[in-house]
């Protein structure tokens, strides 16, 4: 099911980091030829190798990017939630999608048509500049992810993710936002390393059982993650 | 020592991926206020937290980006060689350097002044667009690095790097381009994991001793890296 953007949808797009700094009129122009699609869970949006002539904004729901190997085993690369965008870079680079994209819950997405988006951008110097700045910011956040992947152990990366979940709720149960396997993928850990990392964290009072997480002592976990 | 760019330097910049698609006049305009610096090995170019109001193009030499922890131990994040550029994204994002940068050999570098670079870019729609495309391409290559870090084991990542070094020189000795510790950092491996990964590769006939590498059977290594 595909339909055009409502004023309410446009307001949501304003909060997507990639469109930060653009006015609602700019965004409306840029998304002039885009449409809203409503999909059930498990809808394949694109496959690795497809021409990247579009990108997506998530209004509601969640999307995973993943690869499968020859044995059909899945590696999850990234998970995006509401008010985020993905696959812009592949579109801008006129490239092909390096991964597969699939909804992991019922979702409302804006499918942004690349060619008309680029046409509007070409006519407007200020917008082009703002989009370049946003691209640079996203580039920097990827760089930070690489720094994190290269300098922290899997258990430390899991610890950092847990810290972001618990906030300052020391000693209280927090519900995990998605399955442990998805969390492992999110922090760049193979599923088979997960139980070792959880064991290591348990030693410093981080209890993760079923869909619940409890951190007995925030300071210990913070120290462990910084080590 | 600082001096202005020669015609020969400009030609080298044309080959830097970030400037691809721009004419020599465009590049000359963009680098109008930039200067060439000649530095010995071990010169600190910037420190983590410094305002990123410039970026660099390497004409000759090599630069490492690194972090140090509280014990003074160094983690190398990336190594750049001749005809590459680095720190553009931090400059575009008007941010601070997330890492330290230091030459690891005597180098000739262009220090590009951010504000004047951005001023020229703002006046020229076509250039802005080309630079956005380049930023998107670099973003994609970082994404690919993250995919690689998340889906391959350290030994596989080392294997992929070794494959790039030996080309089709099966059974022949190849000299390593830099120290094993730098190579470990380059593929995102802690130095302490290096000997385990080398041991794993030795089992399939990849011999790496001192500064030399020999791959007895390219097909076995390719199969191992894909597994």
Short mmCIF file of C-alpha atoms in Angstrom, two decimals:
data_model
loop_
_atom_site.label_atom_id
_atom_site.label_comp_id
_atom_site.label_asym_id
_atom_site.label_seq_id
_atom_site.Cartn_x
_atom_site.Cartn_y
_atom_site.Cartn_z
CA UNK A 1 0.00 0.00 0.00
CA UNK A 2 1.49 3.29 -1.11
CA UNK A 3 0.26 6.83 -0.51
CA UNK A 4 1.52 10.40 -0.41
CA UNK A 5 2.98 12.15 2.65
CA UNK A 6 0.70 13.86 5.16
CA UNK A 7 1.64 17.04 7.05
CA UNK A 8 2.06 14.86 10.12
CA UNK A 9 4.54 12.59 8.30
CA UNK A 10 6.52 15.65 7.19
CA UNK A 11 6.78 16.80 10.81
CA UNK A 12 8.25 13.42 11.71
CA UNK A 13 10.82 13.69 8.91
CA UNK A 14 12.04 17.00 10.41
CA UNK A 15 13.21 15.01 13.44
CA UNK A 16 15.27 12.55 11.36
CA UNK A 17 18.95 13.50 11.85
CA UNK A 18 19.74 13.37 8.13
CA UNK A 19 17.24 16.19 7.44
CA UNK A 20 18.35 18.36 10.37
CA UNK A 21 18.63 22.04 9.53
CA UNK A 22 16.25 21.86 6.55
CA UNK A 23 12.91 23.69 6.65
CA UNK A 24 9.62 21.83 6.26
CA UNK A 25 9.28 23.44 2.79
CA UNK A 26 12.73 22.16 1.76
CA UNK A 27 11.83 18.68 2.95
CA UNK A 28 8.47 18.81 1.23
CA UNK A 29 10.26 19.73 -2.03
CA UNK A 30 12.87 17.01 -1.64
CA UNK A 31 10.24 14.34 -0.94
CA UNK A 32 7.85 15.54 -3.63
CA UNK A 33 7.93 12.26 -5.54
CA UNK A 34 8.24 9.98 -2.53
CA UNK A 35 5.52 7.76 -1.13
CA UNK A 36 4.60 6.19 2.18
CA UNK A 37 4.49 2.41 2.26
CA UNK A 38 2.89 0.35 5.01
CA UNK A 39 4.37 -3.12 5.33
CA UNK A 40 3.96 -6.14 7.59
CA UNK A 41 6.91 -7.65 9.47
CA UNK A 42 9.34 -9.61 7.29
CA UNK A 43 8.96 -7.61 4.07
CA UNK A 44 12.16 -7.61 1.97
CA UNK A 45 12.75 -3.98 0.87
CA UNK A 46 15.85 -4.59 -1.26
CA UNK A 47 18.48 -7.25 -1.85
CA UNK A 48 22.26 -7.05 -1.89
CA UNK A 49 23.31 -6.04 -5.41
CA UNK A 50 20.09 -4.18 -6.33
CA UNK A 51 20.61 -0.74 -7.89
CA UNK A 52 20.36 1.82 -5.06
CA UNK A 53 18.01 4.32 -6.70
CA UNK A 54 16.04 5.00 -3.52
CA UNK A 55 16.47 5.28 0.21
CA UNK A 56 14.18 5.03 3.21
CA UNK A 57 12.92 6.99 6.19
CA UNK A 58 11.28 5.01 9.00
CA UNK A 59 8.13 6.69 10.36
CA UNK A 60 7.14 3.69 12.48
CA UNK A 61 8.63 0.21 12.89
CA UNK A 62 12.06 -1.29 12.52
CA UNK A 63 14.32 -2.49 9.71
CA UNK A 64 17.35 -4.78 9.77
CA UNK A 65 20.20 -4.78 7.28
CA UNK A 66 21.73 -8.25 6.92
CA UNK A 67 23.81 -10.61 4.84
CA UNK A 68 23.46 -14.35 4.41
CA UNK A 69 26.38 -16.70 3.74
CA UNK A 70 26.39 -19.75 1.47
CA UNK A 71 24.92 -21.91 4.25
CA UNK A 72 22.01 -19.47 4.58
CA UNK A 73 23.22 -18.20 7.99
CA UNK A 74 22.29 -14.61 8.63
CA UNK A 75 24.65 -11.87 9.84
CA UNK A 76 22.84 -8.76 11.02
CA UNK A 77 24.78 -5.61 10.20
CA UNK A 78 22.54 -2.90 11.58
CA UNK A 79 19.07 -2.27 12.97
CA UNK A 80 17.21 1.02 12.44
CA UNK A 81 14.20 2.26 14.37
CA UNK A 82 11.62 5.03 13.95
CA UNK A 83 12.79 8.50 12.85
CA UNK A 84 15.93 7.29 11.23
CA UNK A 85 16.92 6.98 7.59
CA UNK A 86 19.07 4.41 5.84
CA UNK A 87 20.67 3.65 2.47
CA UNK A 88 21.15 7.36 1.58
CA UNK A 89 24.86 6.86 0.99
CA UNK A 90 24.35 4.03 -1.52
CA UNK A 91 21.84 6.23 -3.38
CA UNK A 92 24.12 9.31 -3.40
CA UNK A 93 27.06 7.21 -4.54
CA UNK A 94 24.91 5.83 -7.41
CA UNK A 95 25.90 2.40 -6.20
CA UNK A 96 24.28 -0.93 -5.40
CA UNK A 97 22.97 -1.99 -2.01
CA UNK A 98 25.80 -3.80 -0.15
CA UNK A 99 23.32 -5.70 2.07
CA UNK A 100 19.70 -6.85 2.23
CA UNK A 101 17.03 -4.78 4.00
CA UNK A 102 13.95 -6.26 5.69
CA UNK A 103 11.33 -5.01 8.14
CA UNK A 104 11.46 -6.75 11.53
CA UNK A 105 8.09 -5.36 12.64
CA UNK A 106 5.02 -3.89 10.92
CA UNK A 107 6.32 -0.58 9.59
CA UNK A 108 5.42 2.72 7.92
CA UNK A 109 8.25 3.86 5.67
CA UNK A 110 8.88 6.69 3.26
CA UNK A 111 10.46 5.34 0.10
CA UNK A 112 12.45 8.31 -1.21
CA UNK A 113 12.97 8.29 -4.98
CA UNK A 114 16.69 9.03 -5.54
CA UNK A 115 16.59 10.72 -8.99
CA UNK A 116 13.94 13.32 -8.08
CA UNK A 117 15.58 13.91 -4.67
CA UNK A 118 18.93 14.61 -6.38
CA UNK A 119 17.25 16.84 -8.99
CA UNK A 120 15.79 19.11 -6.31
CA UNK A 121 19.10 19.15 -4.45
CA UNK A 122 21.01 20.18 -7.58
CA UNK A 123 18.89 23.30 -7.87
CA UNK A 124 19.54 24.48 -4.37
CA UNK A 125 23.04 25.36 -3.11
CA UNK A 126 22.04 25.84 0.53
CA UNK A 127 20.27 22.49 0.73
CA UNK A 128 23.20 20.75 -0.97
CA UNK A 129 25.52 22.20 1.62
CA UNK A 130 23.34 21.15 4.54
CA UNK A 131 23.05 17.63 3.18
CA UNK A 132 26.85 17.47 2.77
CA UNK A 133 27.24 18.47 6.41
CA UNK A 134 24.77 15.76 7.45
CA UNK A 135 26.64 13.20 5.36
CA UNK A 136 29.86 14.25 7.07
CA UNK A 137 28.20 13.87 10.51
CA UNK A 138 27.01 10.36 9.64
CA UNK A 139 30.48 9.55 8.32
CA UNK A 140 31.93 10.66 11.63
CA UNK A 141 29.50 8.52 13.59
CA UNK A 142 30.52 5.50 11.47
CA UNK A 143 34.15 6.36 12.17
CA UNK A 144 33.34 6.38 15.87
CA UNK A 145 31.69 2.98 15.51
CA UNK A 146 34.86 1.66 13.85
CA UNK A 147 36.99 3.15 16.63
CA UNK A 148 34.72 1.42 19.13
CA UNK A 149 34.86 -1.91 17.27
CA UNK A 150 38.65 -1.74 17.08
CA UNK A 151 39.43 -0.64 20.63
CA UNK A 152 36.83 -2.44 22.77
CA UNK A 153 36.32 -6.13 23.47
CA UNK A 154 32.94 -7.70 22.60
CA UNK A 155 32.03 -7.78 26.32
CA UNK A 156 32.87 -4.06 26.65
CA UNK A 157 30.75 -3.19 23.62
CA UNK A 158 27.86 -5.15 25.08
CA UNK A 159 28.42 -3.31 28.37
CA UNK A 160 28.24 0.08 26.65
CA UNK A 161 24.95 -0.93 24.99
CA UNK A 162 23.58 -2.11 28.36
CA UNK A 163 24.60 1.21 29.97
CA UNK A 164 22.57 3.05 27.31
CA UNK A 165 19.56 0.87 28.15
CA UNK A 166 19.58 1.16 31.93
CA UNK A 167 20.24 4.90 32.18
CA UNK A 168 20.49 5.54 35.92
CA UNK A 169 18.16 2.67 36.93
CA UNK A 170 20.70 0.87 39.11
CA UNK A 171 19.47 -2.42 40.59
CA UNK A 172 16.18 -2.30 38.67
CA UNK A 173 14.91 -4.66 35.99
CA UNK A 174 14.85 -3.21 32.46
CA UNK A 175 13.18 -4.99 29.53
CA UNK A 176 15.45 -5.65 26.52
CA UNK A 177 14.24 -3.84 23.38
CA UNK A 178 14.85 -6.84 21.14
CA UNK A 179 16.21 -10.41 21.23
CA UNK A 180 19.71 -11.13 22.56
CA UNK A 181 20.82 -12.29 19.10
CA UNK A 182 19.79 -8.95 17.59
CA UNK A 183 21.61 -7.15 20.42
CA UNK A 184 24.75 -9.21 19.75
CA UNK A 185 24.59 -8.24 16.08
CA UNK A 186 23.98 -4.61 16.99
CA UNK A 187 27.25 -4.43 18.94
CA UNK A 188 29.18 -6.43 16.32
CA UNK A 189 29.45 -9.76 18.09
CA UNK A 190 28.92 -13.22 16.64
CA UNK A 191 25.99 -15.00 18.38
CA UNK A 192 28.40 -17.74 19.55
CA UNK A 193 30.41 -15.15 21.55
CA UNK A 194 27.36 -13.84 23.37
CA UNK A 195 27.27 -16.28 26.28
CA UNK A 196 30.98 -15.73 26.99
CA UNK A 197 30.47 -11.97 27.05
CA UNK A 198 27.37 -12.31 29.28
CA UNK A 199 29.38 -14.56 31.62
CA UNK A 200 32.13 -11.94 31.84
CA UNK A 201 29.57 -9.22 32.65
CA UNK A 202 27.82 -11.39 35.25
CA UNK A 203 31.08 -11.41 37.26
CA UNK A 204 30.65 -7.65 37.80
CA UNK A 205 26.96 -7.86 38.63
CA UNK A 206 25.26 -7.44 35.26
CA UNK A 207 22.40 -9.90 35.20
CA UNK A 208 20.77 -10.58 31.83
CA UNK A 209 18.18 -13.34 31.88
CA UNK A 210 15.48 -13.97 29.28
CA UNK A 211 14.27 -10.52 28.19
CA UNK A 212 15.38 -8.72 31.34
CA UNK A 213 18.52 -6.84 32.34
CA UNK A 214 19.66 -5.65 35.76
CA UNK A 215 22.84 -3.75 36.60
CA UNK A 216 23.68 -4.08 40.33
CA UNK A 217 26.39 -1.42 40.26
CA UNK A 218 26.56 1.19 37.52
CA UNK A 219 30.04 2.35 38.50
CA UNK A 220 31.55 -1.14 38.15
CA UNK A 221 30.06 -1.49 34.69
CA UNK A 222 31.25 1.98 33.67
CA UNK A 223 34.78 1.16 34.87
CA UNK A 224 34.73 -2.18 33.02
CA UNK A 225 33.67 -0.49 29.76
CA UNK A 226 36.43 2.12 30.01
CA UNK A 227 39.22 -0.31 30.91
CA UNK B 1 58.36 24.31 6.80
CA UNK B 2 55.36 25.53 4.87
CA UNK B 3 55.02 26.57 1.20
CA UNK B 4 52.39 26.95 -1.51
CA UNK B 5 51.29 24.21 -3.90
CA UNK B 6 53.20 23.52 -7.11
CA UNK B 7 51.56 22.40 -10.37
CA UNK B 8 53.04 18.98 -9.71
CA UNK B 9 51.41 18.81 -6.26
CA UNK B 10 48.06 19.76 -7.82
CA UNK B 11 48.36 16.88 -10.29
CA UNK B 12 48.86 14.51 -7.37
CA UNK B 13 45.74 15.86 -5.65
CA UNK B 14 43.69 15.00 -8.77
CA UNK B 15 44.42 11.33 -8.03
CA UNK B 16 43.15 11.52 -4.45
CA UNK B 17 39.74 9.77 -4.40
CA UNK B 18 38.06 12.56 -2.43
CA UNK B 19 38.75 15.05 -5.27
CA UNK B 20 37.71 12.69 -8.07
CA UNK B 21 35.62 14.31 -10.78
CA UNK B 22 36.86 17.86 -10.02
CA UNK B 23 38.94 19.76 -12.59
CA UNK B 24 42.45 20.97 -11.79
CA UNK B 25 41.04 24.55 -11.76
CA UNK B 26 38.35 23.56 -9.25
CA UNK B 27 40.98 21.95 -7.02
CA UNK B 28 43.29 24.92 -7.37
CA UNK B 29 40.43 27.17 -6.25
CA UNK B 30 39.50 24.95 -3.34
CA UNK B 31 43.11 24.73 -2.10
CA UNK B 32 43.84 28.40 -2.65
CA UNK B 33 44.67 29.07 0.99
CA UNK B 34 46.26 25.72 1.73
CA UNK B 35 49.93 25.06 2.23
CA UNK B 36 52.38 22.18 1.87
CA UNK B 37 54.15 21.10 5.02
CA UNK B 38 57.20 18.86 5.13
CA UNK B 39 57.55 16.95 8.37
CA UNK B 40 59.84 14.33 9.86
CA UNK B 41 58.54 11.02 11.18
CA UNK B 42 56.71 11.27 14.51
CA UNK B 43 55.20 14.75 14.09
CA UNK B 44 51.89 15.16 15.92
CA UNK B 45 49.48 16.88 13.48
CA UNK B 46 46.50 17.15 15.80
CA UNK B 47 45.25 15.78 19.11
CA UNK B 48 41.94 14.23 20.04
CA UNK B 49 39.57 17.06 21.01
CA UNK B 50 41.24 19.78 18.88
CA UNK B 51 38.85 21.87 16.77
CA UNK B 52 38.77 20.29 13.29
CA UNK B 53 39.21 23.44 11.18
CA UNK B 54 41.50 21.74 8.65
CA UNK B 55 42.08 18.43 6.93
CA UNK B 56 45.02 16.81 5.18
CA UNK B 57 46.08 15.36 1.85
CA UNK B 58 49.17 13.11 1.86
CA UNK B 59 51.50 13.80 -1.07
CA UNK B 60 54.27 11.56 0.29
CA UNK B 61 54.65 9.57 3.50
CA UNK B 62 52.28 7.98 5.93
CA UNK B 63 50.06 9.05 8.84
CA UNK B 64 48.48 7.03 11.63
CA UNK B 65 45.33 7.92 13.56
CA UNK B 66 45.45 6.59 17.10
CA UNK B 67 44.11 6.80 20.63
CA UNK B 68 45.89 6.26 23.90
CA UNK B 69 44.26 4.89 27.05
CA UNK B 70 44.92 5.95 30.63
CA UNK B 71 47.94 3.63 30.85
CA UNK B 72 49.44 5.29 27.76
CA UNK B 73 48.83 2.22 25.58
CA UNK B 74 48.24 3.10 21.96
CA UNK B 75 45.39 1.81 19.79
CA UNK B 76 45.91 2.46 16.10
CA UNK B 77 42.64 3.20 14.33
CA UNK B 78 43.76 3.77 10.76
CA UNK B 79 46.85 4.26 8.61
CA UNK B 80 46.85 6.46 5.51
CA UNK B 81 49.45 6.47 2.72
CA UNK B 82 50.30 8.75 -0.21
CA UNK B 83 47.46 10.18 -2.35
CA UNK B 84 44.85 9.84 0.31
CA UNK B 85 43.09 12.42 2.43
CA UNK B 86 41.88 12.25 6.00
CA UNK B 87 39.89 14.25 8.56
CA UNK B 88 37.59 15.84 5.92
CA UNK B 89 34.48 14.58 7.67
CA UNK B 90 35.42 16.14 11.02
CA UNK B 91 36.06 19.45 9.23
CA UNK B 92 32.76 19.34 7.27
CA UNK B 93 30.84 18.44 10.40
CA UNK B 94 32.45 21.43 12.20
CA UNK B 95 33.46 19.01 14.89
CA UNK B 96 36.52 18.09 16.92
CA UNK B 97 39.09 15.46 15.98
CA UNK B 98 38.00 12.13 17.54
CA UNK B 99 41.59 10.77 17.49
CA UNK B 100 45.22 11.87 17.36
CA UNK B 101 47.08 12.11 14.05
CA UNK B 102 50.85 11.57 13.69
CA UNK B 103 53.25 10.97 10.79
CA UNK B 104 54.90 7.52 10.85
CA UNK B 105 57.47 8.44 8.20
CA UNK B 106 58.94 11.65 6.80
CA UNK B 107 55.99 13.18 4.93
CA UNK B 108 54.84 15.93 2.58
CA UNK B 109 51.29 16.95 3.40
CA UNK B 110 48.81 19.54 2.22
CA UNK B 111 47.14 21.17 5.19
CA UNK B 112 43.77 22.26 3.80
CA UNK B 113 42.26 25.27 5.58
CA UNK B 114 38.63 24.37 6.27
CA UNK B 115 36.96 27.81 6.30
CA UNK B 116 38.34 28.93 2.92
CA UNK B 117 37.66 25.47 1.42
CA UNK B 118 34.02 25.68 2.54
CA UNK B 119 33.71 29.27 1.29
CA UNK B 120 34.74 28.26 -2.25
CA UNK B 121 32.44 25.23 -2.12
CA UNK B 122 29.47 27.38 -1.08
CA UNK B 123 29.81 29.45 -4.24
CA UNK B 124 29.76 26.49 -6.59
CA UNK B 125 26.76 24.16 -6.87
CA UNK B 126 28.45 21.60 -9.12
CA UNK B 127 31.48 21.25 -6.86
CA UNK B 128 29.25 20.92 -3.81
CA UNK B 129 27.39 18.11 -5.50
CA UNK B 130 30.56 16.26 -6.47
CA UNK B 131 31.95 16.56 -2.97
CA UNK B 132 28.65 15.21 -1.56
CA UNK B 133 28.95 12.20 -3.88
CA UNK B 134 32.54 11.63 -2.73
CA UNK B 135 31.47 11.88 0.90
CA UNK B 136 28.76 9.30 0.19
CA UNK B 137 31.33 6.97 -1.42
CA UNK B 138 33.62 7.24 1.58
CA UNK B 139 30.64 6.64 3.85
CA UNK B 140 29.89 3.48 1.90
CA UNK B 141 33.44 2.26 2.18
CA UNK B 142 33.30 2.78 5.97
CA UNK B 143 30.03 0.84 6.00
CA UNK B 144 31.78 -1.97 4.15
CA UNK B 145 34.56 -1.91 6.73
CA UNK B 146 31.96 -2.23 9.50
CA UNK B 147 30.29 -5.12 7.65
CA UNK B 148 33.72 -6.76 7.40
CA UNK B 149 34.51 -6.16 11.08
CA UNK B 150 31.13 -7.58 12.12
CA UNK B 151 31.02 -10.65 9.88
CA UNK B 152 34.64 -11.88 9.76
CA UNK B 153 36.88 -13.28 12.49
CA UNK B 154 40.21 -11.52 13.21
CA UNK B 155 42.10 -14.36 11.42
CA UNK B 156 39.86 -13.97 8.35
CA UNK B 157 40.40 -10.21 8.28
CA UNK B 158 44.16 -10.76 8.48
CA UNK B 159 43.82 -13.32 5.67
CA UNK B 160 42.00 -10.81 3.44
CA UNK B 161 44.76 -8.26 4.04
CA UNK B 162 47.42 -10.88 3.23
CA UNK B 163 45.58 -11.79 0.00
CA UNK B 164 45.72 -8.12 -1.05
CA UNK B 165 49.50 -8.15 -0.42
CA UNK B 166 50.46 -11.32 -2.27
CA UNK B 167 48.29 -10.80 -5.38
CA UNK B 168 48.88 -13.95 -7.44
CA UNK B 169 52.41 -14.60 -6.09
CA UNK B 170 51.66 -18.07 -4.71
CA UNK B 171 54.57 -19.73 -2.91
CA UNK B 172 56.77 -16.62 -3.16
CA UNK B 173 58.12 -14.42 -0.38
CA UNK B 174 56.52 -10.95 -0.14
CA UNK B 175 57.88 -8.20 2.13
CA UNK B 176 55.36 -6.78 4.63
CA UNK B 177 54.69 -3.05 4.06
CA UNK B 178 54.83 -2.23 7.77
CA UNK B 179 55.23 -3.87 11.17
CA UNK B 180 52.97 -6.73 12.26
CA UNK B 181 51.53 -4.56 15.04
CA UNK B 182 50.51 -1.89 12.54
CA UNK B 183 48.99 -4.59 10.32
CA UNK B 184 47.02 -5.96 13.29
CA UNK B 185 45.69 -2.47 13.97
CA UNK B 186 44.86 -1.96 10.29
CA UNK B 187 42.58 -5.00 10.27
CA UNK B 188 41.03 -4.15 13.65
CA UNK B 189 42.78 -6.69 15.85
CA UNK B 190 44.29 -6.20 19.28
CA UNK B 191 48.08 -6.93 19.21
CA UNK B 192 47.55 -9.72 21.75
CA UNK B 193 45.28 -11.59 19.30
CA UNK B 194 47.85 -11.47 16.51
CA UNK B 195 49.83 -14.61 17.33
CA UNK B 196 46.64 -16.66 17.67
CA UNK B 197 45.46 -15.46 14.24
CA UNK B 198 48.88 -16.13 12.69
CA UNK B 199 48.83 -19.64 14.20
CA UNK B 200 45.41 -20.28 12.69
CA UNK B 201 46.63 -19.12 9.26
CA UNK B 202 49.82 -21.21 9.52
CA UNK B 203 47.63 -24.33 9.64
CA UNK B 204 46.53 -23.58 6.07
CA UNK B 205 50.01 -22.76 4.79
CA UNK B 206 50.28 -19.02 5.38
CA UNK B 207 53.80 -18.40 6.66
CA UNK B 208 54.51 -14.99 8.18
CA UNK B 209 57.95 -14.69 9.76
CA UNK B 210 59.77 -11.45 10.60
CA UNK B 211 58.98 -9.04 7.74
CA UNK B 212 58.15 -11.74 5.19
CA UNK B 213 54.94 -13.42 4.10
CA UNK B 214 54.44 -16.54 1.96
CA UNK B 215 51.14 -18.10 0.93
CA UNK B 216 51.63 -21.75 -0.11
CA UNK B 217 48.16 -22.14 -1.58
CA UNK B 218 46.06 -19.13 -2.58
CA UNK B 219 42.87 -21.15 -2.97
CA UNK B 220 43.01 -22.48 0.60
CA UNK B 221 43.45 -18.95 1.93
CA UNK B 222 40.60 -17.62 -0.25
CA UNK B 223 38.31 -20.42 0.98
CA UNK B 224 39.28 -19.71 4.61
CA UNK B 225 38.51 -15.99 4.23
CA UNK B 226 35.08 -16.68 2.71
CA UNK B 227 34.04 -19.32 5.22
#
